Coordinates of C-alpha atoms in Angstrom, one line a residue:
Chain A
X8 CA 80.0 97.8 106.1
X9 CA 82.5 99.5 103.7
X10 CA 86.0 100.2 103.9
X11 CA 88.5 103.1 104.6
X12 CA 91.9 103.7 103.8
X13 CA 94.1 107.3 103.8
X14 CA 98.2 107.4 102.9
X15 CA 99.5 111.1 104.1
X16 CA 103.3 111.4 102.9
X17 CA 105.8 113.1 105.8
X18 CA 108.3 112.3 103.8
X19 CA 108.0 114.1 100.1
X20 CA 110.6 111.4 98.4
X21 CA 108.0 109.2 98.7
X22 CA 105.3 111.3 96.7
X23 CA 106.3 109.5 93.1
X24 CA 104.6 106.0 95.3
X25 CA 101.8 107.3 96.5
X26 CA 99.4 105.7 94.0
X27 CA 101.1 102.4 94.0
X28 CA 101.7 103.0 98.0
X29 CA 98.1 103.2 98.0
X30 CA 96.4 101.0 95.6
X31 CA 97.2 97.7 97.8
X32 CA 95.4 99.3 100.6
X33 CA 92.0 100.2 99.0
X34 CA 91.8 96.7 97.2
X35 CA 92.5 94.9 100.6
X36 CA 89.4 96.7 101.7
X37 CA 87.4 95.0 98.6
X38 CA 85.9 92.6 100.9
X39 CA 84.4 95.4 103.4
X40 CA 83.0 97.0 99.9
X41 CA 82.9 95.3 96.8
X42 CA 79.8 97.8 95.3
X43 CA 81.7 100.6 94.2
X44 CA 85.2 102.3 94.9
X45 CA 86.7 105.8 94.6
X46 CA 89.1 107.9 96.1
X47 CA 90.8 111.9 96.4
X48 CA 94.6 112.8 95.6
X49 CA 96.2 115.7 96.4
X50 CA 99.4 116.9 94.6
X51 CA 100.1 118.2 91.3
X52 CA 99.2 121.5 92.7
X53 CA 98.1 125.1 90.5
X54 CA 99.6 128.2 91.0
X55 CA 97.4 131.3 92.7
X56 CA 94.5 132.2 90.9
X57 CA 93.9 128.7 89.2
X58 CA 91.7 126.0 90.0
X59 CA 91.6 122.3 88.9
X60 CA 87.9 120.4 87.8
X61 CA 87.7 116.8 87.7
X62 CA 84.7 115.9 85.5
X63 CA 83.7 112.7 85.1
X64 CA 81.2 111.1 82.2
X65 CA 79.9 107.2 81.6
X66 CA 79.9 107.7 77.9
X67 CA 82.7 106.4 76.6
X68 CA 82.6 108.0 73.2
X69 CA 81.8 111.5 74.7
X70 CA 83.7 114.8 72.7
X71 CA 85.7 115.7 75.7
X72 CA 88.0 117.5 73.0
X73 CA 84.5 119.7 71.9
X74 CA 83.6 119.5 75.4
X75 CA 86.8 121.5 76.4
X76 CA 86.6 123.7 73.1
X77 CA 83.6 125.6 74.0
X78 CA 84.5 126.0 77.6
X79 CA 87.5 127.9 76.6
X80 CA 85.6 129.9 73.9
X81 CA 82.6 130.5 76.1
X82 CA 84.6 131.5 79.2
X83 CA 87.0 132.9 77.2
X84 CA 89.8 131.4 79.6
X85 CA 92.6 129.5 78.5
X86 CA 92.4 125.4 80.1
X87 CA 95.2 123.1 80.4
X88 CA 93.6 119.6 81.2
X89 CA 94.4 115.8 80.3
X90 CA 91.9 113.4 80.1
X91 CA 92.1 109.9 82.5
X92 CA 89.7 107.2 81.1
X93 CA 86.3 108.4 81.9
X94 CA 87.5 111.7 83.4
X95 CA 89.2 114.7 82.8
X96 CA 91.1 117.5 84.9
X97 CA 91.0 121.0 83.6
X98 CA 93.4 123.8 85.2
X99 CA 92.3 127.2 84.6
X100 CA 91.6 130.6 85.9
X101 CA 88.1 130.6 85.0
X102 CA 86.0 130.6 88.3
X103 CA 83.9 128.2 89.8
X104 CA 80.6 129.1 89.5
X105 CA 81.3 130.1 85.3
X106 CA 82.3 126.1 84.9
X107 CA 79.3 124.9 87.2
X108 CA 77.0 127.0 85.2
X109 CA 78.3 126.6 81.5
X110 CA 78.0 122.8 82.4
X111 CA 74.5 122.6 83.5
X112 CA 73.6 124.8 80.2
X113 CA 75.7 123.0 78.3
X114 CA 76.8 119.5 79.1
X115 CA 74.3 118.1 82.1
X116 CA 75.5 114.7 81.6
X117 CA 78.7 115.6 82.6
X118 CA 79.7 115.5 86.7
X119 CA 81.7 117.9 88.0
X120 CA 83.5 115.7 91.3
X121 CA 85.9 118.2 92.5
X122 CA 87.2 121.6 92.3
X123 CA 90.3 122.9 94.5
X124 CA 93.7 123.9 93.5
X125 CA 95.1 120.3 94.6
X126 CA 92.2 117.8 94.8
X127 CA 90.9 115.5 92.1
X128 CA 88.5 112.8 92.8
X129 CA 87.9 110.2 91.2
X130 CA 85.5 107.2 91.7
X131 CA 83.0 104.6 89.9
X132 CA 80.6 101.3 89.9
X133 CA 82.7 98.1 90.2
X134 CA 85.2 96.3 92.4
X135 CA 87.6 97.9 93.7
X136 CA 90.3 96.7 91.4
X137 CA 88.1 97.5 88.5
X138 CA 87.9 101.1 89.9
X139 CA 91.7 101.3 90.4
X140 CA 92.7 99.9 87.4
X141 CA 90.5 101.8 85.1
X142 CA 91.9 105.2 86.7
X143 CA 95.7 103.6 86.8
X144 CA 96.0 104.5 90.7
X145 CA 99.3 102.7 90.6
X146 CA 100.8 105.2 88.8
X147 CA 99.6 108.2 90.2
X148 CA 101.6 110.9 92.7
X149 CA 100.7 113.2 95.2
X150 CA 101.3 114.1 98.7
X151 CA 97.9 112.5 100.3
X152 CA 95.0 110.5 99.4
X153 CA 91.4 108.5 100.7
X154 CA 90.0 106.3 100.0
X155 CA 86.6 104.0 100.1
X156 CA 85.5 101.5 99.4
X157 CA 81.3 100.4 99.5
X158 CA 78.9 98.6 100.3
X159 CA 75.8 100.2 100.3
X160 CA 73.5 100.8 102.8
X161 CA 72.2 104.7 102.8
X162 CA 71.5 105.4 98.9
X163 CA 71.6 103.5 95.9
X164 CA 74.9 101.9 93.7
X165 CA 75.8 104.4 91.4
X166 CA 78.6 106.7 90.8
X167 CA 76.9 109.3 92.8
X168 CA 76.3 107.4 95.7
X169 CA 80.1 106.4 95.8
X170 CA 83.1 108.2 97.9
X171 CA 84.7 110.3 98.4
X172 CA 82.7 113.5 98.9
X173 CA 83.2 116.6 98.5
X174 CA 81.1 119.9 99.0
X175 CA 83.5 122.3 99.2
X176 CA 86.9 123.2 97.7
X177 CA 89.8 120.9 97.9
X178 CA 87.6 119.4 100.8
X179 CA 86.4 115.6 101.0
X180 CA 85.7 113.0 103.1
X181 CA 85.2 109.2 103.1
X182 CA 82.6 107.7 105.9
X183 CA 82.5 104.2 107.3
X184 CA 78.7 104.5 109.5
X185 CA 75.4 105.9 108.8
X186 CA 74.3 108.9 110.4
X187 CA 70.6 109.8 111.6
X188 CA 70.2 113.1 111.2
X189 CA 71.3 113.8 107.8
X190 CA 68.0 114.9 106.5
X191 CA 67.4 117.5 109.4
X192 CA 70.8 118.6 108.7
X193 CA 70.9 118.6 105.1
X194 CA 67.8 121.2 105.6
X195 CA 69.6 123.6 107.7
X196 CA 72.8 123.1 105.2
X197 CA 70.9 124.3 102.1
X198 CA 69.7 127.2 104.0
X199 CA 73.2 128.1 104.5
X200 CA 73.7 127.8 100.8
X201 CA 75.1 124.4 100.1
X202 CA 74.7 122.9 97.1
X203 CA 74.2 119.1 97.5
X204 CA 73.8 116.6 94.3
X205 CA 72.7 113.2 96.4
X206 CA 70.5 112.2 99.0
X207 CA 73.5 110.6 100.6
X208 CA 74.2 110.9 104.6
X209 CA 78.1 110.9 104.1
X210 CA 77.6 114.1 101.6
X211 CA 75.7 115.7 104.4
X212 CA 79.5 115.1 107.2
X213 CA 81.2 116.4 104.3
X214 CA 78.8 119.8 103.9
X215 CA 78.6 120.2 107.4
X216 CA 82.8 120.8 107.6
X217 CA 82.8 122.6 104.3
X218 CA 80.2 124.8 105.4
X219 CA 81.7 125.5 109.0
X220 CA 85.4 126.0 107.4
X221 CA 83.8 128.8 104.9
X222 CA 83.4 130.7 107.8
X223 CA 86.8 130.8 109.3
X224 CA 87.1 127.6 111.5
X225 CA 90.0 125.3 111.1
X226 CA 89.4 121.5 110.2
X227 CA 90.1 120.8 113.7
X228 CA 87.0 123.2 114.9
X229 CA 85.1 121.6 112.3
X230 CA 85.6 118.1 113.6
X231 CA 84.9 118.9 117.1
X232 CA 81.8 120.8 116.4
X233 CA 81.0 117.7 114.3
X234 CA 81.0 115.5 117.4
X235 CA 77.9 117.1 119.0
X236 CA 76.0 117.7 115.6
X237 CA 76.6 114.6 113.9
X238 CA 74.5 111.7 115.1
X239 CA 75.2 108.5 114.2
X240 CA 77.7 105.7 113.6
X241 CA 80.5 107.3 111.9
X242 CA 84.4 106.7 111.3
X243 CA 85.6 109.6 108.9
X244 CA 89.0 110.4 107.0
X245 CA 88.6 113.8 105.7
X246 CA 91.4 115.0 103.4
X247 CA 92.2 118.9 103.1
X248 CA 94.8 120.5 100.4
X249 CA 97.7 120.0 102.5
X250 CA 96.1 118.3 105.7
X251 CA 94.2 114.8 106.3
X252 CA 92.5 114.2 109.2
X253 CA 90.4 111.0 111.2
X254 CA 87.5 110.8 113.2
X255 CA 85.1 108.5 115.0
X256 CA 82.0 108.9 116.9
X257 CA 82.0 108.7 120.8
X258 CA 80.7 104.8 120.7
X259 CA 83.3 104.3 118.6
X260 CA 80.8 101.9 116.4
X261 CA 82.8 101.5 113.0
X262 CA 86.7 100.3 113.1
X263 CA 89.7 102.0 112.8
X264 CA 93.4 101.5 112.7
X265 CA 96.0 104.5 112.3
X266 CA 99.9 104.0 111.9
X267 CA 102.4 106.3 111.6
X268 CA 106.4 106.4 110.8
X269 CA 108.5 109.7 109.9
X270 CA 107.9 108.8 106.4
X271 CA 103.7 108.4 106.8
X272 CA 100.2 108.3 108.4
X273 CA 98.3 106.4 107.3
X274 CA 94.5 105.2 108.4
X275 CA 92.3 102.3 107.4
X276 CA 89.1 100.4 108.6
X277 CA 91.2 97.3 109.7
X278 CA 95.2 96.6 109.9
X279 CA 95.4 94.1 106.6
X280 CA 95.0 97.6 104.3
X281 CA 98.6 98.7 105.9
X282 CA 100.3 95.3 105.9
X283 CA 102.5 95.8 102.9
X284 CA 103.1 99.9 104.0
X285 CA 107.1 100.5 103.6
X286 CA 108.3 100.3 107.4
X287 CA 105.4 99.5 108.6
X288 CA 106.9 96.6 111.5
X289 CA 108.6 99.2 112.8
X290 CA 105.4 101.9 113.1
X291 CA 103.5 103.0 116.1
X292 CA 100.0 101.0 115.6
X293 CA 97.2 102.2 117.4
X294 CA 93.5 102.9 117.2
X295 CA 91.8 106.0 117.3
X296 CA 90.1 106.9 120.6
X297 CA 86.4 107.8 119.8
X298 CA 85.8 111.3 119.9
X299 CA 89.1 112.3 119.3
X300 CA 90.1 114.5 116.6
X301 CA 93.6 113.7 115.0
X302 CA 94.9 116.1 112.2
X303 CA 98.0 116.3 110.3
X304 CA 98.9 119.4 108.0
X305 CA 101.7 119.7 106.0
X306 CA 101.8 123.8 107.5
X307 CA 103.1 121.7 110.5
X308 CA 104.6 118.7 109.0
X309 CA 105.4 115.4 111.3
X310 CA 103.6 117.0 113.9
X311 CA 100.4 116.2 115.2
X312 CA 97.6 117.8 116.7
X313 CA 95.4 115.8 118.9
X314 CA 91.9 117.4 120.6
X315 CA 88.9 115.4 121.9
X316 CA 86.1 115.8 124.1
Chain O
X9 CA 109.5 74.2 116.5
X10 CA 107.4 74.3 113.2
X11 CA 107.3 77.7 111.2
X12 CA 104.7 78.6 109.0
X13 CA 104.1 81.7 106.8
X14 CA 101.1 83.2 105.9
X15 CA 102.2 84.7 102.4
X16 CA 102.5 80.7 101.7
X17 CA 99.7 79.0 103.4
X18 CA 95.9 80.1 104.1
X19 CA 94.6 81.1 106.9
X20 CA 92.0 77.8 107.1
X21 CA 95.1 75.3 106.4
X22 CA 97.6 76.9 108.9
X23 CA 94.3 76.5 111.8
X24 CA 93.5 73.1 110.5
X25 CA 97.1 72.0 111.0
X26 CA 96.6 73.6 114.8
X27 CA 93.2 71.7 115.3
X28 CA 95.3 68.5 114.2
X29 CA 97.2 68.3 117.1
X30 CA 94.3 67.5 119.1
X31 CA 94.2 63.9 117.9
X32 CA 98.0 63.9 118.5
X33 CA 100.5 66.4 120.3
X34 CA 103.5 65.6 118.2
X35 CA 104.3 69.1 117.4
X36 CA 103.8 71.4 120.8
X37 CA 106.0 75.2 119.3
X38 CA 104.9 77.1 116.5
X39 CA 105.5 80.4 115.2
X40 CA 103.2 81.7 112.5
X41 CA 104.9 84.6 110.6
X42 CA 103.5 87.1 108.0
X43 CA 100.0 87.3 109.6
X44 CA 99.5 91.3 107.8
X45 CA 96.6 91.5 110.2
X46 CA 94.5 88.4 108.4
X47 CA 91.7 87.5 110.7
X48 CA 90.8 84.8 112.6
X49 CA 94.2 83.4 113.3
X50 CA 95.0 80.3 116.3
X51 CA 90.9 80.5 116.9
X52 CA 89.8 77.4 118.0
X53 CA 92.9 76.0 120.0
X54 CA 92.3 73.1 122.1
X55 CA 95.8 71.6 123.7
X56 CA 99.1 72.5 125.6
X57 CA 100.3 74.3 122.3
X58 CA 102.8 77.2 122.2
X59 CA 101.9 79.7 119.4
X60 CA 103.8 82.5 118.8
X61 CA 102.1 85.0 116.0
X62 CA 105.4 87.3 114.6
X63 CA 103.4 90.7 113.3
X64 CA 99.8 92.3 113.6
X65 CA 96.9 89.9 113.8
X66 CA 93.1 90.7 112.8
X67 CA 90.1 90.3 114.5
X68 CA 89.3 87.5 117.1
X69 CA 92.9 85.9 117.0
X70 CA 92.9 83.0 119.4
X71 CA 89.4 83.2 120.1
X72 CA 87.9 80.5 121.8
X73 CA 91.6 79.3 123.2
X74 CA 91.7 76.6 125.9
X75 CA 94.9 75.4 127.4
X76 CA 96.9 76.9 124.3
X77 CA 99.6 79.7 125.2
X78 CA 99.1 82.7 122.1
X79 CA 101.9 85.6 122.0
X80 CA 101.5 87.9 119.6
X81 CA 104.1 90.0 118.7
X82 CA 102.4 93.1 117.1
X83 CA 98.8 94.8 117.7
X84 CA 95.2 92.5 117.8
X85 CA 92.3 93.6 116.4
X86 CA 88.6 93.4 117.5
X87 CA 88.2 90.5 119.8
X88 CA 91.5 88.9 120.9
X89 CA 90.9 86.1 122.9
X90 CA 86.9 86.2 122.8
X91 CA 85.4 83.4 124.5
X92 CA 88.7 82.1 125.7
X93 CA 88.1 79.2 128.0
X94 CA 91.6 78.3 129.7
X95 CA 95.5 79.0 128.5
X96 CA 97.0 82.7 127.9
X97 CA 97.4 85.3 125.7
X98 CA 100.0 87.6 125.3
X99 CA 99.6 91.2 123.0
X100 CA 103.1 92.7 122.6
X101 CA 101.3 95.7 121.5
X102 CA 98.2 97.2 122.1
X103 CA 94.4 95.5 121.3
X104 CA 91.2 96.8 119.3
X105 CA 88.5 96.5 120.9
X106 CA 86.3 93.7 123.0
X107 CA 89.5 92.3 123.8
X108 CA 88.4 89.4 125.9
X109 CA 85.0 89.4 125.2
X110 CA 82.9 86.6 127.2
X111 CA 86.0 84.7 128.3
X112 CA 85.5 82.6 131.2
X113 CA 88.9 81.6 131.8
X114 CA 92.4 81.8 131.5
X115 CA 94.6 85.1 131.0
X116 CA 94.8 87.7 128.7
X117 CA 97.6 90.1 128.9
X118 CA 97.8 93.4 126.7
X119 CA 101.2 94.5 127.0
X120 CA 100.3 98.0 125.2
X121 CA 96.6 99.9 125.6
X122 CA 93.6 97.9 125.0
X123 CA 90.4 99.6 123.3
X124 CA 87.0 100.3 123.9
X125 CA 84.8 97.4 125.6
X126 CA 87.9 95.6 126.8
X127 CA 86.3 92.4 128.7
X128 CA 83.0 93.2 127.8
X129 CA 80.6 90.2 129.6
X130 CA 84.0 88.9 130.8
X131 CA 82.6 85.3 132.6
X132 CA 85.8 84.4 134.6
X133 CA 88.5 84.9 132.6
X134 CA 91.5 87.3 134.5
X135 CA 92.6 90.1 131.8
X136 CA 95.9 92.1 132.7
X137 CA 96.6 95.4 131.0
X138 CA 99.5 97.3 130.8
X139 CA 98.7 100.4 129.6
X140 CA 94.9 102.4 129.2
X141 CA 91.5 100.7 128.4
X142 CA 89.0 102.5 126.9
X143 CA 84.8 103.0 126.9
X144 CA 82.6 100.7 128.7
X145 CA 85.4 98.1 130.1
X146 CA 84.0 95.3 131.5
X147 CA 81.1 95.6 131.0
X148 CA 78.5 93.5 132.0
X149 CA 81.0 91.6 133.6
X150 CA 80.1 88.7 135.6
X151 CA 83.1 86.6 136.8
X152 CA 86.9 87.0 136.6
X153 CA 89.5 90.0 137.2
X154 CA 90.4 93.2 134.9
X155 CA 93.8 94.5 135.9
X156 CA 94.7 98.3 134.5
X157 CA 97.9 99.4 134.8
X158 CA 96.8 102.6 133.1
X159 CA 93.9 104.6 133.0
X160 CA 90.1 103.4 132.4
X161 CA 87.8 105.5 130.0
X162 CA 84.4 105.8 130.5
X163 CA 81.6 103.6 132.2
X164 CA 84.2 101.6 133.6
X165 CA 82.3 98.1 134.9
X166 CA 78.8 99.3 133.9
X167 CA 76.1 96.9 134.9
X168 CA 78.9 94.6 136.6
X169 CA 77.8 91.8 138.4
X170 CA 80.5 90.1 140.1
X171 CA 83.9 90.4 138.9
X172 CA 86.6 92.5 140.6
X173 CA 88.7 94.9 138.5
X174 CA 91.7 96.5 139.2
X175 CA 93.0 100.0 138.0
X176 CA 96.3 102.1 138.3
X177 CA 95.3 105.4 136.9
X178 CA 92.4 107.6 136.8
X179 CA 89.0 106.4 136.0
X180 CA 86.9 108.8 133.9
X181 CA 83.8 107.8 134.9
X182 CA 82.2 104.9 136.9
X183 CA 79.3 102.7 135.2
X184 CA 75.7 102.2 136.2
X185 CA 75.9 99.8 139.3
X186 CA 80.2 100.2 139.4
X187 CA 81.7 101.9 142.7
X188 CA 84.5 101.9 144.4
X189 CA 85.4 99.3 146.7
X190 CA 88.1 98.9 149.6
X191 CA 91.4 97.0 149.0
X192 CA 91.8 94.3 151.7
X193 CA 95.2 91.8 152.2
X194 CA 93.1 89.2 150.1
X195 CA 92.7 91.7 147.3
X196 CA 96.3 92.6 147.5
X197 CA 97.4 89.2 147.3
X198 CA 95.7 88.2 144.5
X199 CA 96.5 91.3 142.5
X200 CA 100.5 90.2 142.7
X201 CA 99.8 86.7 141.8
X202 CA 97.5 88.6 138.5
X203 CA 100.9 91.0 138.2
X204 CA 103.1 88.4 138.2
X205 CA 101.5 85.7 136.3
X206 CA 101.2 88.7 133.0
X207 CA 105.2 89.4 134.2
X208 CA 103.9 93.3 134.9
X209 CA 106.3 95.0 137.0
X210 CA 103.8 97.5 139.1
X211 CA 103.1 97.3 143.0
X212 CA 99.7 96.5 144.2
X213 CA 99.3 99.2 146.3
X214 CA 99.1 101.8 143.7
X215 CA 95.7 99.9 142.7
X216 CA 92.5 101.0 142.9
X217 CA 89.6 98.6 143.3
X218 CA 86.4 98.4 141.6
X219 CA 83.5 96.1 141.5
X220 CA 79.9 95.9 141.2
X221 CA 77.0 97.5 144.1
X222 CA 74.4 94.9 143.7
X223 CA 72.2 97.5 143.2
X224 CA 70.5 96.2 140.0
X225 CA 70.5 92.7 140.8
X226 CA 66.7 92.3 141.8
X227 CA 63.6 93.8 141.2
X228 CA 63.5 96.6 143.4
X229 CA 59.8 98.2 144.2
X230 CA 61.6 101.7 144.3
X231 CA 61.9 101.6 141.0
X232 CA 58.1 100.6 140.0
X233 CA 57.9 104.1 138.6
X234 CA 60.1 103.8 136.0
X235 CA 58.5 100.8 134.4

C-alpha cells in the first residue's frame, strides 16, 4: 500500500513550519504504512563548492566525534556537521567520491543517505511517529520536503529498504506502486554507471531520473521519458534542490491528491494527510491526471508547469 | 437540524446515529462538519434523510445510499456513491475516482471534474458531471445515464452494454464496443430532465451521444480465431 506526502513552500515565511507543517501529514499516512517511515528536506542550503552528507548508523554508542576526526585529517578538509540522533550532516568541500571511498575503507557500517548542497534524508524501522519523533521533524525548516511512509511489498523492512531514495545529488523520490521492470532496468542503469545499494524497484525510478538529468535533461524530460520506460503501478513525488514534482502512471493505479494555495503545494496519497494544512478550505483540491507531469521550481516560483502525454 | 463534528465524534458513532433513524425518522437534516477527508462517511443510508458533509470527504462517502439526499461541500475521494441504490448525491467539488461505481440508481451529480473510471459498471444509476471525467468512464456500463458537461478521457464507455452517456466536449478516444450514436427528441428530452434534476445550466443540444454497438454481446464465429 504505503503512503505519500510532499509540503513545497510558495510562501518562504512559512519555512520556520515546514517540519511541524509536515509531520501531521506523514503520521496520518501511518495507517497506509506502518513498517517503516522516512523523508527528504530541503533548506539550510551551502554555499558553491560545498556539499552536505547525511550519514546515518544503528549503533547508538558509535564515535561520530572520531568518526568526523579522521575524515577531516584524512581528507584534509575542514567539516562543519551536527549530529541528529542516529544521523549526522557534514558540510564540506571535500568531494563526493573522497567521502564515499574513505567510508567504505573506513567506516562500512556507516550509510551514507544523501549528498547535495540542500538535501538531507532521513529515514528508519518503526511507526511513523517513532520515525518522526526520533529525528524531531516538528522542529525542522526548509523550503520542501517528502515523505513515505511503508508497507512493504518489493524488498525487505529495514532501513535500506525505506524511502525516500536517492541516487543522485540533491535528487529523491518517494514511490506509492511496484514497478515490473526494475531488474531489466537496474541492468542497463549500472551500465551507465549508477551505483545502486538495494535491490529495491523505487531506487531503480529514482536512478533512472538521476541518470537522465546527468546528462542535461530537466526533471520535467526526465518524468516524461519515465512514462514510456517505467512499467508498472507507480505514483511518485520526486523532490529536487529547489523543485518538487508528482507523477502517476497512465492507469492511474495508486492514489493521489494535490492541493495548492499561494502559500503551498502540497501532495499526498489520500486528502486526510492535508486536512489540518493552514488555508487548506480555501485551496484548489484536485487529483493528478495519470500521465501528467506536474513540476514546481522555485527558479519559477507559484508557477506551474504542466506536460503529459 | 442536528450538527455533528467529526474532531468530537468517530466516524462509526456519527453512521450508527444515521443508521438509527431507520427504526425512527425523528431527526430528517444533518450536517456533519470537520470530515478532513476521513473515509467512509454517510455509507449505508437507508431513509428520506438530508445530509449535508461541510469539507472534503474520503473514500466511498455515501456509498450504498438509498432514498438519502448527500451534499458534500468539498472534494470525494475514491468511490463516492458506489453502489448507490436510490436518493442523490451532490459533490460541490470535484470526485477521485470510480465515482459511482456499480450504482443502479438514483443521481450523482459532480459539480467539479470527476476522475478516472467515473461510473465504472454503472447498473442504472444517472451520474451528471459538470466538468471533465477521466480514463475508462463508464465502463462496463450496463444500465443508467452518464452526463459530461466537460470533456471525456480515454476509452470512454469501453465494453458498454446498455446505458446511454452524454458528453459536451471532446472525447479522446472511444472504448472497445463504444460509438457514437444519433440524438433523437427522446434523447433530448431526457437529457434536460438529467440537466435539470443536477440544477446544471447547459443546453442539450451541445451534447453528444454515446452508447454501446452490441458488437460484443454474443459469441460471434468471426472471431473463432482469436480464441
Amino acid at each position: 500500500m504505503c503512503g505519500i506526502v510532499g509540503l513545497y513552500l510558495k510562501d518562504p515565511a512559512l519555512e520556520p513550519r515546514l517540519g511541524a507543517l509536515f509531520e501531521p501529514m506523514l503520521v496520518s499516512m501511518a495507517d497506509r504504512g506502518p513498517d517503516s517511515a522516512g523523508f527528504a528536506v530541503y533548506g539550510d542550503e551551502v554555499g558553491d563548492g560545498m556539499l552536505k552528507f547525511t550519514l546515518q548508523n544503528a549503533d547508538p554508542a558509535l564515535d561520530w566525534d572520531a568518526l568526523v576526526a579522521g575524515l577531516t585529517r584524512d581528507l584534509d578538509a575542514a567539516i562543519d556537521w551536527f549530529r541528529n540522533a542516529s544521523a549526522v550532516v557534514l558540510k564540506t568541500r571535500a568531494a563526493e567520491a573522497d567521502v564515499r571511498n574513505w567510508l567504505a575503507d573506513n567506516a562500512p557500517d556507516t550509510r551514507l543517505m544523501s549528498v547535495g548542497r540542500s538535501i538531507e534524508i532521513l529515514k528508519g524501522v518503526g511507526h511513523p511517529k517513532l520515525v518522526a519523533d526520533r529525528f524531531s521533524l516538528a522542529q525542522m525548516h526548509g523550503s520542501h520536503i517528502i515523505g513515505h511512509t511503508r508497507m512493504a511489498t518489493e524488498s525487505g523492512v529495514s532501513m535500506e529498504g525505506s524511502h525516500p531514495f536517492t541516487t543522485g545529488e540533491d535528487l529523491c523520490l518517494v514511490h506509492n506502486g511496484s514497478l515490473s521492470n526494475h531488474n531489466r532496468l537496474r541492468l542497463t542503469l549500472e551500465r551507465a554507471g549508477i551505483r545502486f545499494q538495494t535491490d529495491n524497484d523505487s531506487e531503480v525510478a529514482a536512478a533512472y531520473l538521476s541518470e537522465r538529468m546527468s546528462r542535461g535533461e530537466t526533471l520535467t524530460e526526465a518524468l516524461e521519458a519515465a512514462i514510456d520506460d517505467l512499467d508498472g503501478f507507480f505514483t511518485f513525488t520526486i523532490g529536487t534542490r529547489d523543485g518538487f514534482a508528482v507523477l502517476r502512471d497512465p492507469i492511474a493505479c495508486k492514489p493521489a491528491v494535490l492541493a495548492e494555495t499561494d502559500a503551498f503545494v502540497a501532495m499526498a496519497s489520500e486528502y486526510r494527510a492535508l486536512a489540518k494544512l493552514p488555508g487548506i478550505a480555501h485551496a484548489r483540491v484536485w487529483e493528478p491526471e495519470p500521465g501528467r507531469v506536474y513540476v514546481w521550481e522555485h527558479s519559477t516560483r507559484a508557477s506551474m508547469q504542466e506536460t503529459g502525454t | 437540524m442536528r450538527t455533528i463534528s467529526l474532531s468530537e465524534t468517530s466516524v462509526r458513532e456519527v453512521n450508527r446515529q444515521l443508521h438509527d433513524q431507520t427504526a425512527e425518522l425523528a431527526e430528517a437534516q444533518w450536517r456533519i462538519t470537520d470530515p478532513e477527508g476521513r473515509h467512509a462517511l454517510a455509507c449505508g443510508l437507508d431513509q428520506t434523510l438530508e445530509v449535508e458533509i461541510d469539507g472534503h470527504a474520503g473514500y466511498y462517502c455515501a456509498g450504498m445510499n438509498q432514498k438519502a439526499r448527500v451534499t458534500i461541500n468539498g472534494m470525494a475521494g475514491v468511490g463516492v456513491a458506489e453502489n448507490m441504490m436510490s436518493g442523490q448525491v451532490r459533490v460541490k467539488g470535484n470526485a477521485s475516482q470510480s465515482a459511482g461505481a456499480t450504482a443502479h440508481g438514483g443521481l450523482l451529480v459532480v459539480e467539479g471534474d470527476a476522475s478516472a473510471r467515473c461510473g465504472i459498471s454503472m447498473k442504472g444509476v444517472d451520474i451528471v458531471v459538470g466538468g471533465s471525467v477521466g480514463h475508462l468512464s463508464a465502463f462496463m456500463g450496463q444500465a443508467g445515464r452518464l452526463v459530461v458537461c466537460g470533456d471525456a478521457g480515454e476509452a470512454l464507455g469501453d465494453s458498454i452494454y446498455e446505458a446511454r452517456l452524454y458528453v459536451r466536449g471532446s472525447v479522446k478516444s472511444l472504448g472497445a464496443d463504444c460509438v457514437e450514436k444519433a440524438m433523437r427528441d427522446e434523447h433530448l428530452a431526457e437529457l434536460r430532465d438529467l440537466l435539470d434534476a443536477a440544477g446544471i445550466d447547459a443546453r442539450a443540444e451541445d451534447f453528444r451521444r454515446y452508447g454501446s454497438a452490441r458488437e460484443l454481446y454474443n459469441f460471434k464465429v468471426d472471431n473463432a480465431d482469436e480464441y
